[in-house]
Amino acid sequence: MGPALPLGLAYLAFFVAPLLMLVAVSFYADDKLTVLGFDNWRKFLFDSFHWKVVTDTLLLGLKAVCATVLLGLPLALVWRGASPFWQRVLLFVAVMPLLTSVVVRTFAWIVILGREGVVNQLVLGLGLAAEPLRLLQTELGLVISLTQIEMPLLLLPLLSVMARFDPNLLDASASLGASPWRTLFKVVLPLVAPGLAAGALLVFASATTAFISQSVIGGGRLVYLPSLVWQQAMINANWPFAAVVAIVLLVSVSAVIAVIALAGRIAGGRVHGAAA
Amino acid sequence: MARRRSAGEISYALIIGGLATLALVVLIGPVLVVLATSFTDSRSIRFPPQGFSFRWYLLLMDEVRSRFIHVAAGNTLQVAALSAGLATLGGTAAALALAEAKGRWARVADAFFMSPLVLPGLAFGLAALMYFTLLGFRPSLELLVCGHLIVVVPFVLRTVGASLSQRDPALLDASASLGASRLYTFRRVTLPLIAPGIAAGGFLAFMASVDQVPVSLFLSSARTDMLPIRMWGMMESTLDVRVAAVSGTLIFVAFVLMLVMERFTGLTKRMRG
C-alpha cells in the first residue's frame, strides 16, 4: 500500500478535510461563523421552496438520464453491428464532445436554441410556427442541451459492455423465432444493464451539478441546487446556509446514485445467475 | 431471394435506426454549428452566420483587447499541466499499489479514490473555498492545482488500472525467475506495458482540468481567472462573439490532440475500457 500513500495524503488534505469543514460550517447560526446552532438546517428543511428545488434538481437529472438512454442505446445497438472501421468512427464521434469543453457545448446550444437560432430559423422557415419558439430559459431546452452534453458519459461504459457480449446470443434468439424487439428486451437489455447503469450514474451525477449549463440555458427563473449554492455562497455571502444546500446536494445525489448502482448490480447478478 | 421481413423487423430497423441517426446529429451538430458561427462577419450570434471572416479570431489574438482572455488561458494551461502531472505521478503509484493489494480494503480504497468522479463537484468546490479561506490562504494558482488534482486523479487511476489488469502475470514471474529485482522488473517489464495507459490517463486528466468548472468557480478570483469561468462571464453578459472564436480554437485543439493520442495510445479504446 506504500506507493498509494502520497495520493492518500493529498486526498486527506485536499478532499476529506474540506468536506469535513463544509459539514462544520453548516452548523453555524450566523454568517460571521461565531455562534453554533441548527438555524440554517431548520431554515432549509422547513421551507417548501427548498424542497421543490431539491426535487426539481433530481428530476432534471432523471430526465437527462432518460433522454440520453433513449438516444444513446439505439446508437450503441447500431455501433455493435457496425464494421470495425465504422466502430472506430462512431466511437470517435461519441468521445469527441467529451473533449470539447462543457462551456463550449453549452454555448453551442445557445446558438441552436436562441431566438434567432438554428431551430427557430427552421421552424419559421418551414412555416411551422408564426412566432419564434421560446426554448432558452425553459426546462425543455435545458434537457435537450444536457442530452448532448452528457451523452458521451453514457456511451463509453455502454459500448464497453456491448463489445463484450456474444453475438451468437442474438442469432440464437432470432433462430428461436423471437422478433428483434423481443430480443432487445429479453436478451440485450439484461446483458448490457450493468454498463447502462454505470453510464446512467455518470450522466445523473454530471447533469445535477452542471451549474453553467443550468444557469446559462435554464436562466434565472429555473432554480436548481447548484445555483442556490452559488447564490448563497458568492452573492449573499451566507456560508453556513450555502454549506447546508451543498450537503443536501451531496446527500441527495449520492442517494440516487447508490440506487442506480444497486439496480445495475442486481440486473448484472441476475444475468450471471441465469447463465450458471 | 430475400425473405419477407416481418412488421417487427421493419419497425425495429426504422425506430432504432432513426433514434441512432438523431443521436449522431445531436452529438455532432452543435460542434459544427459553433465552428460555423465562429467565422461570422456580424456582431451578433445568429445562424446561419452572416458572411465569412476571421475577424473574431483576429480580435481574439489582439494582445491588448483580448488580454483578459490570454491571461485566463495561460492560468488554465498552467493549472492543467501541474495538476495533471501530479495526478499522473500519484495516480500511477496508487494504481500500482491497488493492483497488488487484493481484498476488501483495496476495493474500499479504490472506491474512495474514484469518488470525486461522481460526487457533485460544486459541493466539493464550495468546501475547498471554505477550507482554504478559513486556513488563511488567499486565492492562488497553487490552490487551484490542489483542487483540480482531486477531481482529475480518477481519470489516471482508471486508465492505468485497466492497463495493469491486462498485464500478463507470467511476464512478472518470468522476469523474477531470471533473477531480476522487483525494481528492474518494474522498469523493464511493467512500465513499458502500462506506458500507453499512463499517457492516456495523463492526457484525460489534463483535458478534464482545462474543462473544470465547479472547483474553479469557487477557487478562482480576478487575479487567478480561469478560461471556462471567463467564457461563462462572456456568455452571461453581452454574448461576446469572441466566445465562438475561443470555442472554435478549443474544438480544433481538442480534435488534433485527440487524433494524436488515438494514434499513440489507442485513446478511445482506453476510455471505453
XYZ file of C-alpha atoms in Angstrom:
549
model
C 0.000 0.000 0.000
C 3.098 2.211 0.301
C 3.000 3.797 -3.179
C -0.615 4.853 -2.585
C 0.472 6.943 0.401
C 1.223 10.278 -1.347
C -2.142 10.253 -3.085
C -3.850 9.161 0.135
C -2.321 12.108 1.990
C -3.313 14.513 -0.790
C -6.885 13.204 -0.563
C -6.903 13.666 3.215
C -5.585 17.232 2.994
C -7.490 18.480 -0.048
C -10.613 16.292 -0.150
C -11.613 14.787 3.203
C -10.627 17.810 5.307
C -12.535 20.340 3.120
C -15.658 18.157 3.192
C -15.450 17.905 6.998
C -15.041 21.676 7.102
C -18.174 22.010 4.955
C -20.153 19.982 7.500
C -18.722 22.030 10.369
C -19.588 25.359 8.724
C -23.195 24.238 8.158
C -23.694 24.119 11.946
C -23.014 27.801 12.460
C -26.033 30.008 13.009
C -24.628 33.283 11.634
C -22.621 34.174 8.569
C -19.697 35.508 10.672
C -19.239 31.931 11.950
C -19.345 32.843 15.656
C -22.483 31.146 17.043
C -23.182 27.444 16.700
C -26.732 26.263 16.013
C -29.070 24.350 13.781
C -30.714 27.530 12.464
C -29.615 27.118 8.845
C -30.632 23.473 8.756
C -34.029 24.441 10.157
C -34.288 27.269 7.607
C -33.682 24.791 4.776
C -35.725 21.858 5.984
C -38.865 23.801 6.968
C -39.325 25.676 3.728
C -41.280 24.008 0.922
C -39.481 26.171 -1.681
C -36.187 24.464 -0.862
C -37.760 21.026 -1.117
C -39.110 21.947 -4.531
C -35.581 22.906 -5.607
C -34.336 19.511 -4.398
C -36.989 17.572 -6.334
C -36.529 19.778 -9.432
C -32.789 19.081 -9.381
C -33.197 15.319 -9.003
C -35.935 15.271 -11.658
C -33.691 17.228 -14.036
C -31.028 14.552 -13.555
C -33.527 11.752 -14.192
C -34.892 13.470 -17.322
C -31.344 13.824 -18.632
C -30.743 10.125 -17.925
C -33.951 9.097 -19.763
C -33.172 11.292 -22.779
C -29.564 10.097 -23.062
C -30.673 6.449 -22.794
C -33.416 6.939 -25.393
C -30.856 8.225 -27.927
C -27.675 6.563 -26.691
C -28.944 2.986 -26.507
C -30.017 2.851 -30.183
C -26.669 4.371 -31.182
C -24.894 1.686 -29.151
C -27.004 -1.020 -30.834
C -26.074 0.284 -34.274
C -22.433 0.527 -33.169
C -22.445 -3.157 -32.135
C -23.489 -4.264 -35.612
C -21.115 -1.953 -37.499
C -17.863 -2.966 -39.228
C -14.586 -2.354 -37.326
C -13.901 0.775 -39.365
C -17.289 2.312 -38.610
C -16.993 1.243 -34.987
C -13.841 3.344 -34.720
C -15.500 6.317 -36.419
C -18.620 6.120 -34.235
C -16.518 5.768 -31.087
C -14.538 8.846 -32.077
C -17.764 10.787 -32.644
C -19.094 9.630 -29.274
C -15.965 10.711 -27.416
C -15.271 13.961 -29.287
C -17.861 16.072 -27.415
C -16.354 14.904 -24.119
C -13.091 16.609 -25.028
C -14.671 19.843 -26.181
C -15.252 21.895 -23.075
C -18.624 21.821 -21.307
C -18.753 25.598 -21.700
C -18.284 25.258 -25.471
C -21.102 22.712 -25.655
C -23.316 24.977 -23.574
C -22.521 27.878 -25.871
C -23.418 25.742 -28.894
C -26.908 25.238 -27.536
C -27.415 28.975 -27.079
C -26.693 29.359 -30.780
C -29.063 26.500 -31.610
C -31.965 27.244 -29.264
C -31.840 31.046 -29.217
C -34.479 33.381 -30.656
C -32.538 33.651 -33.911
C -31.071 30.196 -33.519
C -30.976 27.163 -35.767
C -34.205 25.589 -34.503
C -36.227 28.795 -34.811
C -34.879 29.526 -38.305
C -36.028 26.057 -39.331
C -39.436 26.253 -37.652
C -40.177 29.734 -39.022
C -38.763 28.862 -42.444
C -40.956 25.796 -42.755
C -43.941 27.791 -41.543
C -44.482 25.503 -38.559
C -44.950 28.487 -36.249
C -45.693 32.180 -36.650
C -43.665 33.301 -33.643
C -40.136 32.213 -32.648
C -40.346 29.385 -30.108
C -39.091 30.081 -26.647
C -36.545 27.346 -25.951
C -33.853 29.073 -23.954
C -34.759 29.528 -20.297
C -37.116 26.570 -20.388
C -36.581 23.181 -18.845
C -37.202 21.512 -22.224
C -34.299 23.431 -23.767
C -32.099 22.574 -20.803
C -32.895 18.837 -21.037
C -32.201 18.840 -24.809
C -28.843 20.507 -24.217
C -27.905 18.214 -21.345
C -28.710 15.230 -23.571
C -25.853 16.132 -25.878
C -23.573 17.473 -23.181
C -23.830 14.275 -21.092
C -24.385 11.556 -23.733
C -20.674 10.565 -24.067
C -20.681 9.672 -20.369
C -23.439 7.137 -21.049
C -21.957 5.814 -24.278
C -18.473 4.923 -23.011
C -19.464 2.297 -20.416
C -22.392 1.138 -22.559
C -20.199 0.491 -25.610
C -17.705 -1.405 -23.467
C -20.345 -3.967 -22.357
C -21.810 -4.051 -25.877
C -18.372 -5.002 -27.234
C -18.050 -7.905 -24.828
C -21.285 -9.727 -25.344
C -21.535 -12.827 -27.510
C -23.192 -12.116 -30.908
C -24.283 -15.772 -31.094
C -26.890 -14.964 -28.456
C -28.646 -12.660 -30.927
C -28.628 -15.306 -33.657
C -29.863 -17.884 -31.172
C -32.692 -15.637 -30.112
C -33.654 -14.874 -33.736
C -33.490 -18.516 -34.838
C -35.779 -19.432 -31.957
C -38.311 -17.094 -33.553
C -38.002 -14.004 -31.343
C -38.664 -10.652 -33.022
C -35.881 -8.026 -32.793
C -37.909 -6.169 -30.159
C -38.271 -9.282 -28.038
C -34.543 -9.965 -28.408
C -33.797 -6.387 -27.373
C -35.849 -6.528 -24.195
C -35.243 -10.182 -23.227
C -31.603 -10.688 -24.291
C -29.738 -7.448 -24.985
C -31.056 -5.175 -22.242
C -30.469 -7.606 -19.345
C -26.932 -8.230 -20.629
C -25.950 -4.576 -21.002
C -27.746 -3.457 -17.809
C -24.503 -3.068 -15.784
C -22.984 -0.799 -18.450
C -26.230 1.106 -18.788
C -26.334 1.662 -15.026
C -22.685 2.764 -14.928
C -23.356 5.307 -17.679
C -26.665 6.490 -16.200
C -24.896 7.111 -12.922
C -22.280 9.371 -14.523
C -24.950 11.243 -16.508
C -27.044 11.803 -13.393
C -24.064 12.991 -11.344
C -22.927 15.358 -14.084
C -26.349 16.758 -15.057
C -27.363 17.582 -11.480
C -24.170 19.554 -10.825
C -23.874 21.225 -14.284
C -24.020 24.764 -12.931
C -23.017 26.656 -16.077
C -25.440 24.822 -18.383
C -28.208 25.213 -15.819
C -27.633 28.924 -15.321
C -26.939 29.931 -18.939
C -29.558 27.786 -20.716
C -32.029 27.437 -17.850
C -31.823 31.117 -16.973
C -32.614 32.790 -13.688
C -36.161 31.552 -13.256
C -35.257 27.868 -13.117
C -33.616 27.314 -9.742
C -31.620 24.135 -9.058
C -29.433 23.235 -6.089
C -26.120 24.277 -7.739
C -27.360 27.804 -8.464
C -28.747 28.017 -4.919
C -25.318 27.042 -3.536
C -23.599 29.588 -5.769
C -26.040 32.371 -4.937
C -25.881 31.823 -1.171
C -22.095 31.470 -1.075
C -20.928 34.114 -3.535
C -23.729 36.704 -3.671
C -25.371 36.569 -0.235
C -22.063 35.530 1.409
C -24.063 33.267 3.688
C -21.590 30.408 4.064
C -23.458 28.316 6.634
C -26.617 28.227 4.546
C -24.631 27.579 1.343
C -22.945 24.697 3.189
C -26.348 23.262 4.136
C -27.510 23.412 0.492
C -24.232 21.863 -0.711
C -24.595 18.989 1.770
C -28.202 18.427 0.662
C -26.951 18.333 -2.955
C -24.218 15.856 -1.983
C -26.511 13.574 0.005
C -29.496 13.568 -2.364
C -27.370 12.990 -5.491
C -25.343 10.264 -3.750
C -28.560 8.545 -2.636
C -29.938 8.373 -6.191
C -26.525 7.230 -7.476
C -26.457 4.437 -4.888
C -29.904 3.284 -6.060
C -28.817 3.289 -9.737
C -25.623 1.378 -8.869
C -27.621 -1.172 -6.867
C -30.101 -1.641 -9.727
C -27.172 -2.256 -12.094
C -25.637 -4.820 -9.742
C -28.942 -6.669 -9.284
C -29.529 -6.751 -13.048
C -25.943 -7.935 -13.622
C -26.244 -10.577 -10.910
C -29.495 -11.920 -12.348
C -27.877 -12.491 -15.732
C -24.885 -14.285 -14.212
C -27.200 -16.360 -12.039
C -29.242 -17.404 -15.067
C -26.107 -18.308 -17.020
C -24.699 -20.533 -14.267
C -34.262 -14.490 -52.553
C -34.678 -12.265 -49.517
C -37.240 -13.466 -47.088
C -40.103 -11.081 -46.402
C -39.431 -9.037 -43.328
C -41.942 -9.032 -40.533
C -43.584 -5.876 -39.167
C -41.447 -6.245 -36.059
C -38.221 -6.243 -38.040
C -39.248 -3.216 -40.100
C -40.377 -1.192 -37.082
C -37.180 -2.174 -35.217
C -34.961 -1.045 -38.086
C -36.904 2.205 -38.512
C -37.130 3.200 -34.860
C -33.671 2.113 -33.703
C -32.080 3.438 -36.903
C -33.976 6.709 -36.613
C -33.072 7.270 -32.973
C -29.416 6.393 -33.632
C -29.328 8.906 -36.509
C -30.883 11.536 -34.259
C -28.252 10.730 -31.618
C -25.474 11.300 -34.164
C -26.988 14.611 -35.289
C -27.344 15.739 -31.672
C -23.744 14.749 -30.901
C -22.031 16.323 -33.905
C -24.436 19.114 -34.907
C -23.591 21.538 -32.090
C -19.846 21.220 -32.744
C -20.365 22.115 -36.417
C -22.723 24.969 -35.548
C -20.130 26.516 -33.221
C -17.402 26.204 -35.844
C -19.619 27.849 -38.491
C -20.660 30.630 -36.118
C -17.060 31.482 -35.227
C -16.401 32.608 -38.831
C -19.321 35.046 -38.914
C -18.785 38.597 -40.112
C -21.572 40.084 -37.987
C -21.594 41.449 -34.447
C -24.353 39.167 -33.278
C -24.562 35.438 -32.915
C -27.163 34.093 -35.274
C -27.482 31.134 -37.555
C -26.771 30.805 -40.429
C -23.814 33.144 -39.885
C -23.746 36.375 -41.922
C -20.752 36.481 -44.245
C -17.396 34.835 -43.726
C -14.453 36.368 -41.942
C -11.659 35.733 -39.479
C -12.392 38.989 -37.639
C -13.297 37.344 -34.308
C -10.196 35.172 -34.421
C -8.102 38.275 -35.169
C -9.719 40.141 -32.287
C -9.055 37.095 -30.082
C -5.348 37.279 -30.957
C -5.187 41.015 -30.183
C -2.685 41.351 -27.310
C -4.382 44.368 -25.801
C -8.102 43.992 -26.318
C -8.166 40.258 -25.578
C -5.617 40.371 -22.807
C -8.036 39.088 -20.169
C -8.697 36.000 -22.284
C -4.981 35.353 -22.785
C -4.336 35.643 -19.043
C -7.183 33.232 -18.277
C -5.959 30.773 -20.911
C -2.398 30.949 -19.535
C -3.621 30.288 -15.987
C -5.759 27.395 -17.211
C -2.836 25.755 -19.031
C -0.515 26.168 -16.038
C -3.004 24.671 -13.609
C -3.834 21.842 -16.026
C -0.171 20.953 -16.621
C 0.642 20.922 -12.909
C -2.477 19.128 -11.685
C -2.346 16.541 -14.493
C 1.375 15.980 -13.861
C 0.865 15.447 -10.131
C -2.238 13.313 -10.778
C -0.268 11.125 -13.201
C 2.543 10.549 -10.665
C 0.327 9.978 -7.633
C -2.371 8.145 -9.575
C 0.039 5.723 -11.251
C 1.726 4.940 -7.912
C -1.656 4.384 -6.266
C -2.906 2.246 -9.155
C 0.197 0.024 -8.822
C -0.392 -0.369 -5.080
C -4.104 -1.107 -5.584
C -3.358 -3.681 -8.295
C -1.092 -5.610 -5.915
C -3.275 -5.355 -2.842
C -6.237 -7.685 -3.071
C -9.275 -7.928 -0.844
C -11.872 -5.694 0.670
C -9.637 -2.805 1.734
C -8.230 -2.439 -1.770
C -11.794 -2.184 -3.108
C -12.722 0.397 -0.480
C -9.578 2.427 -1.257
C -10.362 2.229 -4.974
C -13.939 3.456 -4.460
C -12.625 6.248 -2.229
C -10.076 7.427 -4.813
C -12.679 7.252 -7.610
C -15.414 9.070 -5.655
C -14.640 12.625 -6.917
C -15.875 11.424 -10.316
C -19.489 11.073 -9.157
C -19.567 13.418 -6.170
C -21.200 16.771 -7.010
C -18.178 18.886 -7.889
C -19.969 22.017 -6.777
C -20.233 20.835 -3.172
C -16.525 19.995 -3.204
C -15.701 23.359 -4.783
C -17.519 25.232 -2.014
C -15.898 23.010 0.619
C -12.450 23.762 -0.819
C -13.159 27.517 -0.817
C -14.224 27.480 2.848
C -11.316 25.239 3.861
C -8.599 27.309 2.213
C -10.121 30.641 3.234
C -10.575 29.649 6.871
C -6.981 28.363 6.942
C -5.961 31.871 5.880
C -4.918 31.265 2.272
C -5.520 33.911 -0.397
C -6.741 32.773 -3.848
C -3.801 31.486 -5.898
C -2.999 29.147 -8.756
C -1.458 26.700 -6.244
C -4.821 26.266 -4.526
C -6.480 25.686 -7.893
C -3.897 22.976 -8.599
C -4.755 21.259 -5.286
C -8.485 21.365 -6.063
C -8.085 20.203 -9.666
C -5.723 17.410 -8.602
C -8.527 15.715 -6.653
C -11.068 15.838 -9.490
C -8.684 14.673 -12.257
C -6.955 11.781 -10.442
C -9.790 9.283 -11.187
C -9.038 9.505 -14.931
C -5.437 8.350 -14.341
C -6.497 5.631 -11.880
C -8.992 4.212 -14.361
C -6.755 4.023 -17.440
C -3.637 2.866 -15.548
C -5.701 0.349 -13.537
C -7.149 -1.041 -16.764
C -3.734 -1.479 -18.398
C -2.354 -3.096 -15.216
C -5.179 -5.630 -15.189
C -4.342 -6.598 -18.778
C -0.683 -7.263 -17.909
C 0.180 -10.980 -18.137
C 1.292 -12.147 -14.643
C 3.501 -14.788 -16.313
C 5.762 -11.976 -17.526
C 6.451 -10.879 -13.949
C 7.194 -14.460 -12.882
C 9.470 -14.933 -15.879
C 11.373 -11.750 -15.059
C 11.728 -12.727 -11.384
C 12.871 -16.269 -12.164
C 15.551 -14.877 -14.459
C 16.942 -13.051 -11.447
C 15.595 -9.527 -11.995
C 14.890 -7.420 -8.933
C 11.376 -6.023 -8.422
C 12.541 -2.552 -9.369
C 14.224 -3.851 -12.516
C 11.080 -5.808 -13.451
C 9.022 -2.679 -12.915
C 11.307 -0.567 -15.103
C 11.824 -3.050 -17.919
C 8.543 -5.037 -17.955
C 5.652 -3.287 -16.223
C 6.426 0.299 -17.168
C 6.707 -0.281 -20.954
C 3.461 -2.279 -20.830
C 1.449 0.359 -18.992
C 3.099 3.429 -20.577
C 0.271 3.998 -23.100
C -2.239 3.750 -20.244
C -0.281 6.308 -18.224
C -0.088 8.643 -21.242
C -3.813 8.308 -21.943
C -4.637 8.922 -18.265
C -2.393 11.976 -18.104
C -3.974 13.375 -21.259
C -7.531 12.828 -19.990
C -6.569 14.409 -16.656
C -5.138 17.430 -18.483
C -8.285 17.847 -20.603
C -10.508 17.419 -17.537
C -8.576 20.165 -15.766
C -8.845 22.529 -18.746
C -12.600 21.872 -18.752
C -13.025 22.047 -14.981
C -15.849 24.323 -13.823
C -17.259 23.520 -10.354
C -13.968 23.828 -8.458
C -12.652 26.807 -10.439
C -16.000 28.535 -9.908
C -15.182 28.899 -6.215
C -11.361 28.887 -6.135
C -10.583 31.287 -8.991
C -10.567 35.032 -8.476
C -9.988 38.181 -10.523
C -6.219 37.583 -10.319
C -6.423 33.830 -10.928
C -9.044 33.816 -13.660
C -9.707 30.524 -15.459
C -10.793 30.187 -19.092
C -14.121 28.320 -18.613
C -15.179 30.776 -15.906
C -14.183 33.748 -18.090
C -16.178 32.272 -21.012
C -19.172 31.832 -18.738
C -18.908 35.509 -17.828
C -18.723 36.471 -21.522
C -21.841 34.382 -22.273
C -23.829 35.713 -19.327
C -23.286 39.395 -20.008
C -23.296 40.516 -23.630
C -22.789 37.295 -25.549
C -19.427 38.422 -26.923
C -18.871 36.763 -30.338
C -15.299 36.041 -29.250
C -16.794 33.159 -27.250
C -17.392 31.492 -30.612
C -13.768 32.062 -31.646
C -12.456 30.712 -28.329
C -14.773 27.718 -28.737
C -13.612 27.134 -32.310
C -9.985 27.203 -31.151
C -10.695 24.774 -28.295
C -12.538 22.380 -30.628
C -9.680 22.460 -33.122
C -7.031 21.844 -30.460
C -9.047 19.027 -28.856
C -9.588 17.417 -32.246
C -5.892 17.465 -33.148
C -4.765 16.295 -29.705
C -7.292 13.502 -29.804
C -6.125 12.270 -33.200
C -2.525 12.290 -31.943
C -3.389 10.460 -28.718
C -5.547 7.983 -30.626
C -2.572 7.222 -32.864
C -0.120 6.671 -29.999
C -2.203 5.294 -27.158
C -5.447 3.998 -28.688
C -7.177 6.591 -26.516
C -10.829 5.874 -27.344
C -10.444 2.173 -26.567
C -8.970 3.063 -23.181
C -11.756 5.493 -22.373
C -14.266 2.783 -23.226
C -12.378 0.176 -21.265
